[in-house]
Coordinates of C-alpha atoms and ligand atoms in Angstrom, one line a residue:
L26 CA -10.5 49.8 -1.8
A27 CA -7.4 47.4 -1.4
K28 CA -8.6 46.7 2.1
K29 CA -12.1 45.9 1.0
S30 CA -10.8 43.3 -1.5
N31 CA -8.4 41.7 1.0
Q32 CA -11.5 41.4 3.1
E33 CA -13.5 39.7 0.5
H34 CA -10.6 37.4 -0.1
F35 CA -10.4 36.5 3.3
V36 CA -14.2 35.7 3.5
Y37 CA -13.8 33.6 0.3
Y38 CA -10.9 31.6 1.7
K39 CA -12.7 31.1 5.0
Q40 CA -15.7 29.8 3.2
E41 CA -13.6 27.5 1.2
M42 CA -11.9 26.1 4.3
E43 CA -15.2 25.6 6.0
D44 CA -16.5 23.7 3.0
K45 CA -13.5 21.6 2.8
T46 CA -13.8 20.8 6.6
L47 CA -17.5 19.9 6.2
W48 CA -16.7 17.7 3.3
R49 CA -14.1 15.8 5.3
L50 CA -16.3 15.2 8.2
G51 CA -19.1 14.1 6.0
M52 CA -16.8 11.6 4.2
I53 CA -15.4 10.4 7.5
R54 CA -19.0 9.7 8.8
Q55 CA -19.8 7.9 5.6
L56 CA -16.6 5.8 5.8
R57 CA -17.3 4.9 9.3
T58 CA -21.0 3.8 8.4
D59 CA -19.7 1.9 5.3
F60 CA -16.9 0.2 7.0
A61 CA -19.5 -1.0 9.6
E62 CA -21.8 -2.1 6.9
N63 CA -19.0 -4.2 5.2
R64 CA -18.6 -1.9 2.2
L65 CA -14.9 -2.0 2.3
E66 CA -13.4 -4.7 0.0
L67 CA -9.8 -6.0 -0.2
W68 CA -8.7 -6.4 -3.8
Y69 CA -5.4 -8.1 -5.0
Q70 CA -2.9 -7.1 -7.6
P71 CA -0.7 -9.9 -8.7
Q72 CA 3.2 -9.7 -8.4
L73 CA 5.3 -11.8 -10.7
N74 CA 8.8 -13.0 -10.8
L75 CA 10.3 -11.3 -13.8
N76 CA 12.4 -14.1 -15.0
S77 CA 9.9 -17.0 -14.7
G78 CA 6.7 -15.1 -15.1
K79 CA 5.3 -17.0 -12.3
V80 CA 2.8 -15.2 -9.8
I81 CA 4.6 -15.0 -6.5
G82 CA 2.2 -13.0 -4.5
A83 CA -0.3 -9.9 -4.6
E84 CA -0.7 -6.6 -2.9
A85 CA -3.8 -6.1 -0.9
L86 CA -5.5 -2.9 -1.9
L87 CA -8.5 -1.4 -0.3
R88 CA -11.6 -0.6 -2.3
W89 CA -14.5 1.6 -0.9
R90 CA -17.8 0.8 -2.8
T91 CA -20.5 3.2 -1.4
A92 CA -24.1 2.2 -1.2
D93 CA -24.8 3.9 -4.6
G94 CA -22.2 1.6 -6.1
Q95 CA -19.6 4.3 -6.6
F96 CA -15.9 3.6 -5.9
I97 CA -14.0 6.1 -3.8
S98 CA -10.2 6.0 -4.4
P99 CA -7.9 5.0 -1.5
A100 CA -5.8 7.9 -2.4
V101 CA -8.9 10.1 -1.2
F102 CA -10.1 8.0 1.8
I103 CA -6.9 6.6 3.3
P104 CA -5.8 10.1 4.3
L105 CA -9.3 10.6 5.9
A106 CA -9.0 7.2 7.7
E107 CA -5.7 8.2 9.1
Y108 CA -6.7 11.6 10.2
S109 CA -9.7 10.4 12.0
G110 CA -8.1 7.3 13.6
L111 CA -10.4 4.9 11.7
I112 CA -7.4 3.5 10.0
I113 CA -6.7 1.4 13.2
E114 CA -9.9 -0.6 12.9
I115 CA -9.7 -0.7 9.1
G116 CA -6.1 -1.7 9.2
D117 CA -6.9 -4.6 11.7
W118 CA -9.6 -5.7 9.3
V119 CA -7.3 -5.7 6.4
I120 CA -4.7 -7.7 8.2
K121 CA -7.3 -10.2 9.2
Q122 CA -8.7 -10.5 5.6
A123 CA -5.1 -10.9 4.1
C124 CA -4.5 -13.8 6.6
K125 CA -7.8 -15.4 5.7
Q126 CA -6.8 -14.9 2.0
I127 CA -3.4 -16.5 2.7
K128 CA -5.2 -19.5 4.3
S129 CA -7.6 -20.0 1.4
L130 CA -4.8 -19.9 -1.0
E131 CA -2.9 -22.6 0.9
K132 CA -6.1 -24.8 0.9
Q133 CA -6.1 -24.5 -2.8
S134 CA -2.4 -25.5 -2.9
F135 CA -1.0 -22.2 -3.8
N136 CA 1.8 -22.5 -1.3
D137 CA 4.1 -20.0 -2.7
V138 CA 2.0 -17.1 -2.9
S139 CA 2.5 -14.1 -0.5
I140 CA 0.2 -11.3 0.5
S141 CA 1.4 -7.8 1.0
V142 CA -0.6 -5.3 3.0
N143 CA 0.0 -1.6 3.3
V144 CA 0.3 -0.1 6.9
S145 CA 0.0 3.4 8.0
I146 CA 1.9 5.4 10.7
P147 CA -1.1 5.5 13.3
Q148 CA -1.2 1.6 13.2
F149 CA 2.4 1.4 14.4
K150 CA 1.9 3.9 17.1
R151 CA -0.5 1.6 18.8
E152 CA 0.6 -0.4 21.8
N153 CA -0.8 -3.7 20.7
F154 CA 0.0 -3.4 17.1
V155 CA 2.5 -6.4 16.8
S156 CA 0.3 -8.6 19.0
S157 CA -2.7 -8.0 17.0
I158 CA -0.9 -9.2 13.8
I159 CA 0.4 -12.2 15.7
D160 CA -3.2 -13.0 16.8
A161 CA -4.5 -12.8 13.3
I162 CA -1.7 -15.1 12.1
K163 CA -2.5 -17.6 14.8
H164 CA -6.2 -17.4 14.4
Y165 CA -6.1 -18.2 10.7
Q166 CA -3.1 -20.6 11.2
V167 CA -1.1 -19.1 8.4
N168 CA 2.7 -19.3 7.9
P169 CA 3.9 -15.9 8.8
S170 CA 6.4 -15.7 6.0
K171 CA 3.4 -15.4 3.6
L172 CA 2.5 -12.1 5.1
E173 CA 4.3 -8.9 4.1
L174 CA 3.9 -5.5 5.6
E175 CA 4.5 -2.5 3.3
I176 CA 5.7 0.6 4.8
T177 CA 6.9 4.0 3.5
E178 CA 9.9 6.0 4.6
N179 CA 7.5 8.5 6.1
I180 CA 6.8 6.1 8.9
L181 CA 10.0 7.4 10.5
M182 CA 9.0 11.0 10.5
D183 CA 8.4 11.0 14.3
E184 CA 9.2 8.5 17.0
P185 CA 11.4 6.4 14.6
Q186 CA 12.5 4.2 17.6
I187 CA 8.9 3.1 18.3
V188 CA 8.6 2.1 14.7
I189 CA 11.8 0.3 14.3
D190 CA 11.3 -1.7 17.5
A191 CA 7.8 -2.7 16.2
L192 CA 9.3 -3.7 12.9
N193 CA 12.0 -5.7 14.5
Q194 CA 9.3 -7.6 16.6
V195 CA 7.3 -8.2 13.4
K196 CA 10.4 -9.4 11.6
A197 CA 11.3 -11.7 14.4
E198 CA 8.0 -13.4 13.9
G199 CA 8.9 -14.3 10.4
I200 CA 6.8 -11.7 8.6
S201 CA 8.4 -9.8 5.7
I202 CA 8.8 -6.1 5.4
A203 CA 8.8 -4.1 2.2
L204 CA 9.7 -0.4 1.7
D205 CA 7.0 1.1 -0.6
D206 CA 7.3 4.1 -2.8
F207 CA 10.9 4.3 -2.2
G208 CA 12.6 7.5 -3.0
T209 CA 9.4 9.7 -3.0
G210 CA 9.5 10.8 0.5
Y211 CA 11.6 13.4 2.3
S212 CA 13.9 11.1 4.4
S213 CA 17.6 10.8 4.1
L214 CA 19.0 7.5 2.9
S215 CA 20.5 6.8 6.4
Y216 CA 17.5 5.2 7.7
L217 CA 17.6 2.4 5.2
Q218 CA 20.1 0.4 7.0
K219 CA 18.2 0.8 10.2
L220 CA 15.0 -0.8 8.8
P221 CA 14.8 -4.8 8.9
L222 CA 13.8 -4.9 5.3
D223 CA 13.2 -7.8 2.9
R224 CA 12.1 -5.9 -0.3
L225 CA 12.4 -2.6 -2.0
K226 CA 9.5 -1.4 -4.2
V227 CA 10.6 0.8 -7.0
D228 CA 7.8 3.6 -7.2
R229 CA 5.7 3.9 -10.4
S230 CA 7.0 7.5 -10.8
F231 CA 10.6 6.1 -11.6
V232 CA 9.3 3.4 -13.7
I233 CA 6.9 5.4 -16.1
D234 CA 9.6 6.7 -18.5
I235 CA 12.4 4.1 -18.1
A236 CA 12.1 2.9 -21.6
K237 CA 13.1 6.5 -22.8
P238 CA 16.6 7.3 -23.5
G239 CA 18.4 8.8 -20.3
Q240 CA 15.1 8.5 -18.2
S241 CA 16.0 5.2 -16.3
I242 CA 18.9 6.5 -14.1
I243 CA 16.9 6.5 -10.9
A244 CA 15.2 3.3 -11.3
D245 CA 18.4 1.5 -12.3
T246 CA 20.3 3.1 -9.3
I247 CA 17.5 1.9 -6.9
I248 CA 17.5 -1.6 -8.4
N249 CA 21.3 -1.8 -8.0
L250 CA 21.1 -0.3 -4.4
G251 CA 18.5 -3.0 -3.4
K252 CA 20.8 -5.7 -4.8
Q253 CA 23.9 -4.4 -3.0
M254 CA 21.8 -4.5 0.3
D255 CA 20.7 -8.2 -0.4
L256 CA 17.0 -7.1 -0.8
K257 CA 14.5 -8.3 -3.3
V258 CA 13.6 -5.6 -5.7
I259 CA 10.1 -5.2 -7.1
A260 CA 9.1 -2.5 -9.7
E261 CA 5.6 -1.2 -9.6
G262 CA 3.5 0.4 -12.2
I263 CA 4.6 -1.5 -15.3
E264 CA 2.2 -0.7 -18.1
D265 CA 4.0 -1.9 -21.3
K266 CA 6.5 -4.4 -22.7
D267 CA 9.3 -1.7 -23.3
Q268 CA 9.3 -0.9 -19.6
E269 CA 9.5 -4.7 -18.8
A270 CA 12.3 -5.1 -21.4
H271 CA 14.3 -2.5 -19.6
L272 CA 13.7 -3.9 -16.1
K273 CA 14.8 -7.3 -17.5
S274 CA 18.1 -5.7 -18.7
Q275 CA 18.7 -4.5 -15.2
A276 CA 17.9 -7.9 -13.7
C277 CA 15.0 -6.5 -11.5
D278 CA 13.7 -9.4 -9.5
E279 CA 9.9 -8.8 -9.5
V280 CA 7.1 -6.8 -11.2
Q281 CA 3.6 -5.5 -10.4
G282 CA 1.5 -3.4 -12.8
F283 CA -1.4 -3.1 -15.1
F284 CA 0.6 -4.7 -17.9
Y285 CA 0.3 -8.0 -16.0
A286 CA -2.9 -7.4 -14.0
K287 CA -5.0 -4.7 -12.4
P288 CA -6.2 -5.2 -8.8
M289 CA -9.1 -7.4 -8.6
P290 CA -11.4 -9.2 -6.1
A291 CA -10.4 -12.3 -4.2
D292 CA -12.4 -14.7 -6.3
E293 CA -10.9 -13.3 -9.6
F294 CA -7.4 -13.4 -8.1
L295 CA -7.8 -17.1 -7.4
A296 CA -9.0 -17.6 -11.0
F297 CA -5.9 -15.7 -12.1
L298 CA -3.7 -17.9 -10.3
K299 CA -5.4 -21.1 -11.7
N300 CA -4.9 -19.7 -15.2
N301 CA -1.3 -18.6 -14.7
S302 CA 0.4 -21.5 -13.0
Ligands
C2E15 P1 0.5 1.8 -3.1 O1 0.7 1.1 -2.0 O2 1.8 2.5 -3.8 O3 -0.2 1.0 -4.2 C1 0.0 1.0 -5.6 C2 -1.0 1.9 -6.5 O4 -0.7 1.8 -7.8 C3 -2.4 1.1 -6.3 O5 -3.4 2.2 -6.2 C4 -2.5 0.4 -7.6 O6 -3.8 0.2 -8.1 C5 -1.7 1.4 -8.6 N1 -1.2 0.7 -9.8 C6 -0.6 -0.5 -9.7 N2 -0.1 -0.7 -10.9 C7 -0.4 0.3 -11.7 C8 0.0 0.6 -13.1 O7 0.5 -0.1 -13.8 N3 -0.6 1.9 -13.6 C9 -1.1 2.8 -12.6 N4 -1.5 4.0 -13.2 N5 -1.4 2.5 -11.4 C10 -1.0 1.2 -10.9 P2 -4.6 2.3 -5.4 O8 -5.2 0.9 -5.2 O9 -5.5 3.3 -5.8 O10 -4.0 2.7 -3.8 C11 -3.5 3.9 -3.7 C12 -2.7 3.9 -2.5 O11 -3.6 3.8 -1.3 C13 -1.7 2.8 -2.2 O12 -0.5 3.1 -2.9 C14 -1.4 2.9 -0.7 O13 -0.7 3.8 -0.3 C15 -3.0 3.3 -0.2 N6 -3.7 2.1 0.2 C16 -4.4 1.2 -0.6 N7 -4.9 0.1 0.3 C17 -4.5 0.4 1.5 C18 -4.7 -0.2 2.9 O14 -5.2 -1.4 3.0 N8 -4.0 0.3 3.8 C19 -3.4 1.5 3.7 N9 -2.7 2.0 4.9 N10 -3.1 2.2 2.6 C20 -3.6 1.7 1.5
MG16 MG1 1.8 -0.4 -1.4
MG17 MG1 3.7 1.9 -3.9
MG18 MG1 1.9 4.8 -4.0

């Protein structure tokens, strides 16, 4: 009897795995088509200087709007894009869009607004990753210091030297580098000094309860660490004024979160800038 039910379980799991695989392949196929048909959009979430309240930049965040008007979360499709290799083409497009956006901001005289883009591991592994970024910067004639790459600590999981070399080249071009989701991965802290960083992003998970007694130790420590390392520190995921007040008390430099603004399409970001400067 036991044997039989094991068998049934096996059949059940096998079916579930096949369903998952089919679902993945279907999603990847749809993503490829929709990317080719321009259904990916780059949205922008404002980042502010905490002291002055001025908008200093925005994080570019991908949005996928399917043909039936439904949004699929990047948390769902980015892993599929990475797994399938599509992230290389998509990532190229993201960097070009970001440069185009920087240019159009400059044309509207927003000269102190930077754009950050998220980059994934497979993009770094590509031979011509750095030159493709330089090409985009030259093509749109933007100041490289207005572009920032957001990386995560997971980027060093394998072949760290390739990644560090690429980052040093990027940095030498004048492009900024931010460490995203800091403290949520599995790396040791030793890599921190090996990366040519400009900014440290305090992950939302450390910000969420900072206004509660005893719940701010990790966020406070990260802010302090960043300062000791001469990095700018930006906290993400601020949703209310109590969190903001706490970050002010810790002299956190910059903030990003729904409390200030949600990610928005390019034209809305421009309007947001006009209303907030
Ligand atoms: P991330 O880089 O950590 O981006 C921050 C995420 O937090 C965004 O989710 C943003 O919408 C969300 N967020 C910002 N403020 C708040 C807040 O106050 N409350 C809450 N609840 N959420 C907030 P989103 O846009 O869904 O992106 C999820 C992840 O997908 C990103 O996390 C990033 O890892 C990845 N991603 C997005 N766009 C790209 C891209 O162009 N390339 C790559 N490689 N990854 C991307
Ligand atoms: Mg990010
Ligand atoms: Mg993040
Ligand atoms: Mg995140």
